[in-house]
mmCIF file of C-alpha atoms in Angstrom:
data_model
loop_
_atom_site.group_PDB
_atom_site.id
_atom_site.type_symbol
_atom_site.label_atom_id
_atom_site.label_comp_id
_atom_site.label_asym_id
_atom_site.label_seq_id
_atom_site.Cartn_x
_atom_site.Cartn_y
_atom_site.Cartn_z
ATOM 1 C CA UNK A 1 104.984 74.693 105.823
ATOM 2 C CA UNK A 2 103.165 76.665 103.129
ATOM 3 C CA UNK A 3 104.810 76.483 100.001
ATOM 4 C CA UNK A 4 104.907 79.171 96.982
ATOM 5 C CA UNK A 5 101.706 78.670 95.367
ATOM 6 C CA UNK A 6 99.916 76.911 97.701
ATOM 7 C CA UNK A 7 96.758 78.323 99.273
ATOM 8 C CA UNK A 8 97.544 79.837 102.403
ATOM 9 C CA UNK A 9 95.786 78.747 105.312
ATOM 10 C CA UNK A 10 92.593 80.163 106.523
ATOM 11 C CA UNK A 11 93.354 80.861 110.035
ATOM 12 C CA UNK A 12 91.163 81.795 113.170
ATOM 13 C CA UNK A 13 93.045 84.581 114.568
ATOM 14 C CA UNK A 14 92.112 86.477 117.706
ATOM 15 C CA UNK A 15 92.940 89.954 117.001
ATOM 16 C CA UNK A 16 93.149 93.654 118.400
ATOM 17 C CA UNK A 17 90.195 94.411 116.130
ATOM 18 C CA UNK A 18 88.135 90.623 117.453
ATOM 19 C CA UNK A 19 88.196 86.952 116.270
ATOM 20 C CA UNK A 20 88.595 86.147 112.740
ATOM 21 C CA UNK A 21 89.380 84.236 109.978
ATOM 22 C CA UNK A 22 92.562 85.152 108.063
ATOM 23 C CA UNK A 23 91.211 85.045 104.467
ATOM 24 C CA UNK A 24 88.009 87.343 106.054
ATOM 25 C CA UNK A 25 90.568 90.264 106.664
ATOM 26 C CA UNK A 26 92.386 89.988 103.356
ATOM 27 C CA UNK A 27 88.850 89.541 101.445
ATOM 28 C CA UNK A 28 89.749 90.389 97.683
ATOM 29 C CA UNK A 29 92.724 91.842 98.547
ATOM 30 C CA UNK A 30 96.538 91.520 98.321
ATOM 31 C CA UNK A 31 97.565 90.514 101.939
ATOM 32 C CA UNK A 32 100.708 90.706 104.167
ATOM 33 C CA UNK A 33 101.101 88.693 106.775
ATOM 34 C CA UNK A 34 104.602 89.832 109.380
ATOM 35 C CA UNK A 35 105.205 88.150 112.140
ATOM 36 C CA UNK A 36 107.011 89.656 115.294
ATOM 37 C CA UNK A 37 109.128 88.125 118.568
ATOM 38 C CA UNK A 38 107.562 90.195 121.064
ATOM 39 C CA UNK A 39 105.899 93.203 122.155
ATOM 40 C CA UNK A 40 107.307 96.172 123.658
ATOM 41 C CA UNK A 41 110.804 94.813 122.356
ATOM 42 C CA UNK A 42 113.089 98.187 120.115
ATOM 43 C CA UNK A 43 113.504 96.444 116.854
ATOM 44 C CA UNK A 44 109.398 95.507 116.773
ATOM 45 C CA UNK A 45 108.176 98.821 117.969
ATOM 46 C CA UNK A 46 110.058 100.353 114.451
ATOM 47 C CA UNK A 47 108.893 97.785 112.162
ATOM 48 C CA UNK A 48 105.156 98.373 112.850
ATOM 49 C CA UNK A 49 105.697 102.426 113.130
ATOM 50 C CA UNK A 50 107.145 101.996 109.899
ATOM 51 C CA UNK A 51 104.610 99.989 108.378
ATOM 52 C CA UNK A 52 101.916 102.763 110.422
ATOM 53 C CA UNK A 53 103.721 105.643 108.045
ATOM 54 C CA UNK A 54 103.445 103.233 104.714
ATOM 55 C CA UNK A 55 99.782 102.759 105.325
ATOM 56 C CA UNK A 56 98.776 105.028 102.264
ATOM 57 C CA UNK A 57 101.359 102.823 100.346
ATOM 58 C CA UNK A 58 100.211 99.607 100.685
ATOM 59 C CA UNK A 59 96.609 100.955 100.287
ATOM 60 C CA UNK A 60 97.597 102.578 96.714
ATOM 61 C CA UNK A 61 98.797 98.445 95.984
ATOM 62 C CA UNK A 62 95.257 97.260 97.453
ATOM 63 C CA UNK A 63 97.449 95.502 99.943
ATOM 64 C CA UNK A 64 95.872 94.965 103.585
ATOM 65 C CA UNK A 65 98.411 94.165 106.380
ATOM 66 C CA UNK A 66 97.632 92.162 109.576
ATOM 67 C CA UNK A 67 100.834 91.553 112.173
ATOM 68 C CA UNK A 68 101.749 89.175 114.584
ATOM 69 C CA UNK A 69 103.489 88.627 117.489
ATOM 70 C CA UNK A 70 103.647 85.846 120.782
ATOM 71 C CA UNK A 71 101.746 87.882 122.928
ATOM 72 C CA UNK A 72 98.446 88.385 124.757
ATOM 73 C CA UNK A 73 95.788 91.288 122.543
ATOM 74 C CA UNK A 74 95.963 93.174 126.258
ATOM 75 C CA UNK A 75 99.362 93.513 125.369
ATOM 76 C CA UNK A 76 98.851 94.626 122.113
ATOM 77 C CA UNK A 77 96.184 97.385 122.873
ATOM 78 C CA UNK A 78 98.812 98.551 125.107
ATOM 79 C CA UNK A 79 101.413 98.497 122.945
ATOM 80 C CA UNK A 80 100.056 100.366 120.348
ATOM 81 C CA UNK A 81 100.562 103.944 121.894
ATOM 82 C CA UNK A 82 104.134 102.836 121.586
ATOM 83 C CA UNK A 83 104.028 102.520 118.015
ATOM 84 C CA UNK A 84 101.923 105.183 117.392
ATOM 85 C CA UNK A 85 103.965 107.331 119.060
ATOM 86 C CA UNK A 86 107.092 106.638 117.310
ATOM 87 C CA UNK A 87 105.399 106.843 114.347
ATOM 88 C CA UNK A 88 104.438 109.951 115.423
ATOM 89 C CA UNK A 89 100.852 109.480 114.698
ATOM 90 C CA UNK A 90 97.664 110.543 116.932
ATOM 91 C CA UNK A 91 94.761 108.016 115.361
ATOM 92 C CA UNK A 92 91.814 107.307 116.900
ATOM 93 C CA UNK A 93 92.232 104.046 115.135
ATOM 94 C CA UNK A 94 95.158 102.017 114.446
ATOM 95 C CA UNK A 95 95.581 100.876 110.619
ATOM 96 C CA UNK A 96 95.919 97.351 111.194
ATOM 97 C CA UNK A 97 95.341 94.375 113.504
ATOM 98 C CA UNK A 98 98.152 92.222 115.346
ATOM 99 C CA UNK A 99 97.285 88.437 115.754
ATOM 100 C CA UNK A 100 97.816 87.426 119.461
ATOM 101 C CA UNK A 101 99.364 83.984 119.333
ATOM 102 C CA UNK A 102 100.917 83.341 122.927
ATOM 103 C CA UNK A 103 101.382 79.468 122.705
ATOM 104 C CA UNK A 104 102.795 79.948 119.629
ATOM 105 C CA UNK A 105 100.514 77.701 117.787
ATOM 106 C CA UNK A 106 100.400 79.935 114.449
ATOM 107 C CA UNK A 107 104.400 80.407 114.811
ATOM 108 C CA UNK A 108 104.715 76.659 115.196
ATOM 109 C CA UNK A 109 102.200 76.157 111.895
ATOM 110 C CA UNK A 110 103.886 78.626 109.889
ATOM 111 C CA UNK A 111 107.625 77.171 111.001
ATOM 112 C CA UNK A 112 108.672 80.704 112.021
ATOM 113 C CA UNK A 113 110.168 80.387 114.988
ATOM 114 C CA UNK A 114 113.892 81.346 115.468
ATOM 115 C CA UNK A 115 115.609 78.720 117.889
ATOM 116 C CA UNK A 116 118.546 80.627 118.423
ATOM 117 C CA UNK A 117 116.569 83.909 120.371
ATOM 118 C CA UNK A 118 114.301 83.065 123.425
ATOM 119 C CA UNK A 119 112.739 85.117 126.010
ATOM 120 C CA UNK A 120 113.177 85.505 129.491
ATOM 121 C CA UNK A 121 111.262 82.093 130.457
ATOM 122 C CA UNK A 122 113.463 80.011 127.859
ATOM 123 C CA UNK A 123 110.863 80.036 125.291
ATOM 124 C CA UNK A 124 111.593 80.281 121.867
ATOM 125 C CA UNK A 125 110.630 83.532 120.093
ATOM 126 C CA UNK A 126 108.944 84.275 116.945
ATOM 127 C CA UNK A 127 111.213 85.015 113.669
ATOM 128 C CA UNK A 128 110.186 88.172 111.186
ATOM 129 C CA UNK A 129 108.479 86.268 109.169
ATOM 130 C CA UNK A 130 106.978 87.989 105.678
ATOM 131 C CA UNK A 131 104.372 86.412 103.557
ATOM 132 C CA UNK A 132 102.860 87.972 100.680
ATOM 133 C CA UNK A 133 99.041 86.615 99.766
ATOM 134 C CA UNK A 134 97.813 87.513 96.542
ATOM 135 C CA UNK A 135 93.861 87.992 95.876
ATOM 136 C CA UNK A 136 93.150 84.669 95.420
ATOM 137 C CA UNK A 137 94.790 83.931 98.581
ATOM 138 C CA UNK A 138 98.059 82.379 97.088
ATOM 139 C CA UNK A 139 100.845 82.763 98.875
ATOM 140 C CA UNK A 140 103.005 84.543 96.623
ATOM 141 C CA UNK A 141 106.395 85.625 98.762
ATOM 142 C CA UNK A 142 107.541 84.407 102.078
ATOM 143 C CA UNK A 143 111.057 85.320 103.544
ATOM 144 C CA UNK A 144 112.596 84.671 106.840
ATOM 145 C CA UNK A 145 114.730 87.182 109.131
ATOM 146 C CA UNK A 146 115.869 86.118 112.262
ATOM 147 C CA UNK A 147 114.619 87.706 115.543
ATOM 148 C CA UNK A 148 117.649 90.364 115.531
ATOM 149 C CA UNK A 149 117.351 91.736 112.258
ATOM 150 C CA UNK A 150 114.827 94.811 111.281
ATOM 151 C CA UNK A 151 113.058 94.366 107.838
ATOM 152 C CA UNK A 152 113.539 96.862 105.084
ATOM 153 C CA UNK A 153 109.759 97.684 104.176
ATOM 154 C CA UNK A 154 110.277 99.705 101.457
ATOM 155 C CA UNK A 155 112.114 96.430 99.996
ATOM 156 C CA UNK A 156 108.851 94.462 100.865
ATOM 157 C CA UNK A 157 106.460 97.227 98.817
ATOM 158 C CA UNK A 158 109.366 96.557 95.695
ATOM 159 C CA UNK A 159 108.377 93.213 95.464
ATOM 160 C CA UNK A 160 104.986 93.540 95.876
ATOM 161 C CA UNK A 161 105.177 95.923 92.992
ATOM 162 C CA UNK A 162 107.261 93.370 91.090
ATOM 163 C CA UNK A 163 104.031 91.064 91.546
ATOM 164 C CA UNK A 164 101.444 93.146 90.290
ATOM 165 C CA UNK A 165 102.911 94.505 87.237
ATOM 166 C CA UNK A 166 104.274 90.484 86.354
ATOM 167 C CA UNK A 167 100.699 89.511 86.933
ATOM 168 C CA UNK A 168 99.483 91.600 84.699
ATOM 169 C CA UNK A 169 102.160 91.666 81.708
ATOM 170 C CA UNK A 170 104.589 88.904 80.279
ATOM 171 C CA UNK A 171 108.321 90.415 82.122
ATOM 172 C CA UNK A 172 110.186 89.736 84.778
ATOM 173 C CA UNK A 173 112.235 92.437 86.969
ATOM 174 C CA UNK A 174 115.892 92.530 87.070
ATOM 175 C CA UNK A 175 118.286 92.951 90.102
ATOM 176 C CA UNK A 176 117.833 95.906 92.100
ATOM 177 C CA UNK A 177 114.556 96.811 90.308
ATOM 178 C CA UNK A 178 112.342 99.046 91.078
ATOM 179 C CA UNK A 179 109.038 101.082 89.605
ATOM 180 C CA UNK A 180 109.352 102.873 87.250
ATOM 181 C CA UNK A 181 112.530 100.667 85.636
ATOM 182 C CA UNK A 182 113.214 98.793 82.866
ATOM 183 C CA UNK A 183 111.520 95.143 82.961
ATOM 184 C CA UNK A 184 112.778 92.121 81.185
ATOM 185 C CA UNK A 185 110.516 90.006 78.663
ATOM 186 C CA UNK A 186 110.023 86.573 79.804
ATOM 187 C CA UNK A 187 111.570 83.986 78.286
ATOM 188 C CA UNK A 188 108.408 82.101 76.866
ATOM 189 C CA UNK A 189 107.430 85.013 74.738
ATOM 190 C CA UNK A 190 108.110 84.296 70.936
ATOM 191 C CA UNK A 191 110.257 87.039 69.269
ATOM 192 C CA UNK A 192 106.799 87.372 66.917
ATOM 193 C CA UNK A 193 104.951 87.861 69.820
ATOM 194 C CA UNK A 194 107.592 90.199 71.797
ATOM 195 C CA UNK A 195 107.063 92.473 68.905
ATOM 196 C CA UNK A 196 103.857 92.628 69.329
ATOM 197 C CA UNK A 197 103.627 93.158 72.957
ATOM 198 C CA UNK A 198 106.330 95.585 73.624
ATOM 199 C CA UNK A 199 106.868 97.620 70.628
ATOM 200 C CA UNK A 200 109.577 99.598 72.511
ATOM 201 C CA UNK A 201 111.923 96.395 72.915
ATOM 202 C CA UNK A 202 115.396 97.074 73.349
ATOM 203 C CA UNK A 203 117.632 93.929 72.668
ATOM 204 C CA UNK A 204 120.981 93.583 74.169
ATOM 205 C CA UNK A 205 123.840 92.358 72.096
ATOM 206 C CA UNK A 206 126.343 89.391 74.490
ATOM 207 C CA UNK A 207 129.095 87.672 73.251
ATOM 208 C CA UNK A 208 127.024 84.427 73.204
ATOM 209 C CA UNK A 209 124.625 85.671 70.819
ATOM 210 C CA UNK A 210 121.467 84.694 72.016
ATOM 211 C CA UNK A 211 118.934 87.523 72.651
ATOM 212 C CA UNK A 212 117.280 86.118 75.961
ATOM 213 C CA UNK A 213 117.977 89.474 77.474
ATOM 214 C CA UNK A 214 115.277 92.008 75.791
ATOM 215 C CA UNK A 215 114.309 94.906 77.781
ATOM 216 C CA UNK A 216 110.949 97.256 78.127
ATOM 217 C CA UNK A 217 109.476 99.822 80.275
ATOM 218 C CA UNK A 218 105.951 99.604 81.440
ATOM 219 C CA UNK A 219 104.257 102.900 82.769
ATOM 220 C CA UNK A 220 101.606 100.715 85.314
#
């Protein structure tokens, strides 16, 4: 298992685009790394249109994506009209590659596999994984959803938000959080140096007293 933190692993991937390594594709880039059960399978087909029509998102983020799923590239190539269609896209060229991984090797590595759905054969499938890799290829975010269960996207560009703007300034962001919001300072800033920082702190009064919970908005 890769842990928060930990450098996540460089792995030879063969590709719709051709062999490579994993850190090659992300370069000096935020990367996402999605796994999927299988091709040609409902729930799949609308996660990758959907991550087809955020393409200009993730590239605003310098975020490159790179999918996955248990079966053969053929496959892939193959499925791709599928997505593209319900994405209702015509490119030439789709936006990112899908890993083939048919033995399950990279599933296995990563411990995403969900033993609870399996395909026709009695294998196990692949979960939806999500791992977040920042630039210097950190892994920054993973989360698990099971085989049935569609990911929220626009909930996976939040926290990548949440990660660049922490990375760059001394808050933390609150439930339901999103750009644009109100950001909490972190707790290891000084009230000397909060002042300092973020001029336009707002402190909330609780019936304990202690002012852990100061607020600030950041414009980037």
């Amino acid at each position: 298992m890769v842990n928060l933190g930990d450098i996540f692993p460089n792995l030879f991937v063969k590709t719709t685009v051709g062999d490579m390594y994993l850190h090659d594709w992300f370069e000096n880039s935020w990367g996402i790394l999605f796994s999927h059960p299988a091709d040609f399978t409902p729930v799949c087909t609308t996660e990758l249109a959907r991550v087809v029509e955020l393409k200009d998102e993730f590239a605003k983020r310098n975020c490159k994506v790179i999918a996955l799923s248990c079966d053969s590239v053929e496959s892939h190539i193959k499925w791709i009209r599928d997505i593209n269609m319900y994405a209702k896209v015509d490119e030439a060229e789709f936006p990112f590659p899908i890993i083939a991984d048919p033995d399950r090797d990279i599933a296995l590595e990563l411990n995403m596999l969900d033993p609870d759905e399996k395909d026709a054969a009695g294998v196990v499938l692949t979960a939806r994984a999500v791992f977040i890799v920042d630039p210097k290829k950190k892994m920054r975010l993973s989360i698990l959803y099971p085989a049935t269960t569609g990911r929220n996207f626009d909930e996976v560009l939040r926290v990548l938000d949440s990660l660049q703007l922490c990375d760059k300034h001394k808050v933390a962001t609150p439930v339901d959080w999103k750009k644009g919001d109100e950001v909490m300072v972190q707790p290891s800033v000084s009230d000397e140096d909060c002042k300092k920082l973020f001029p336009a702190i707002r402190v909330e009064c609780l019936p304990s007293r202690k002012q852990y919970i100061r607020k600030t908005v950041i414009e980037n």
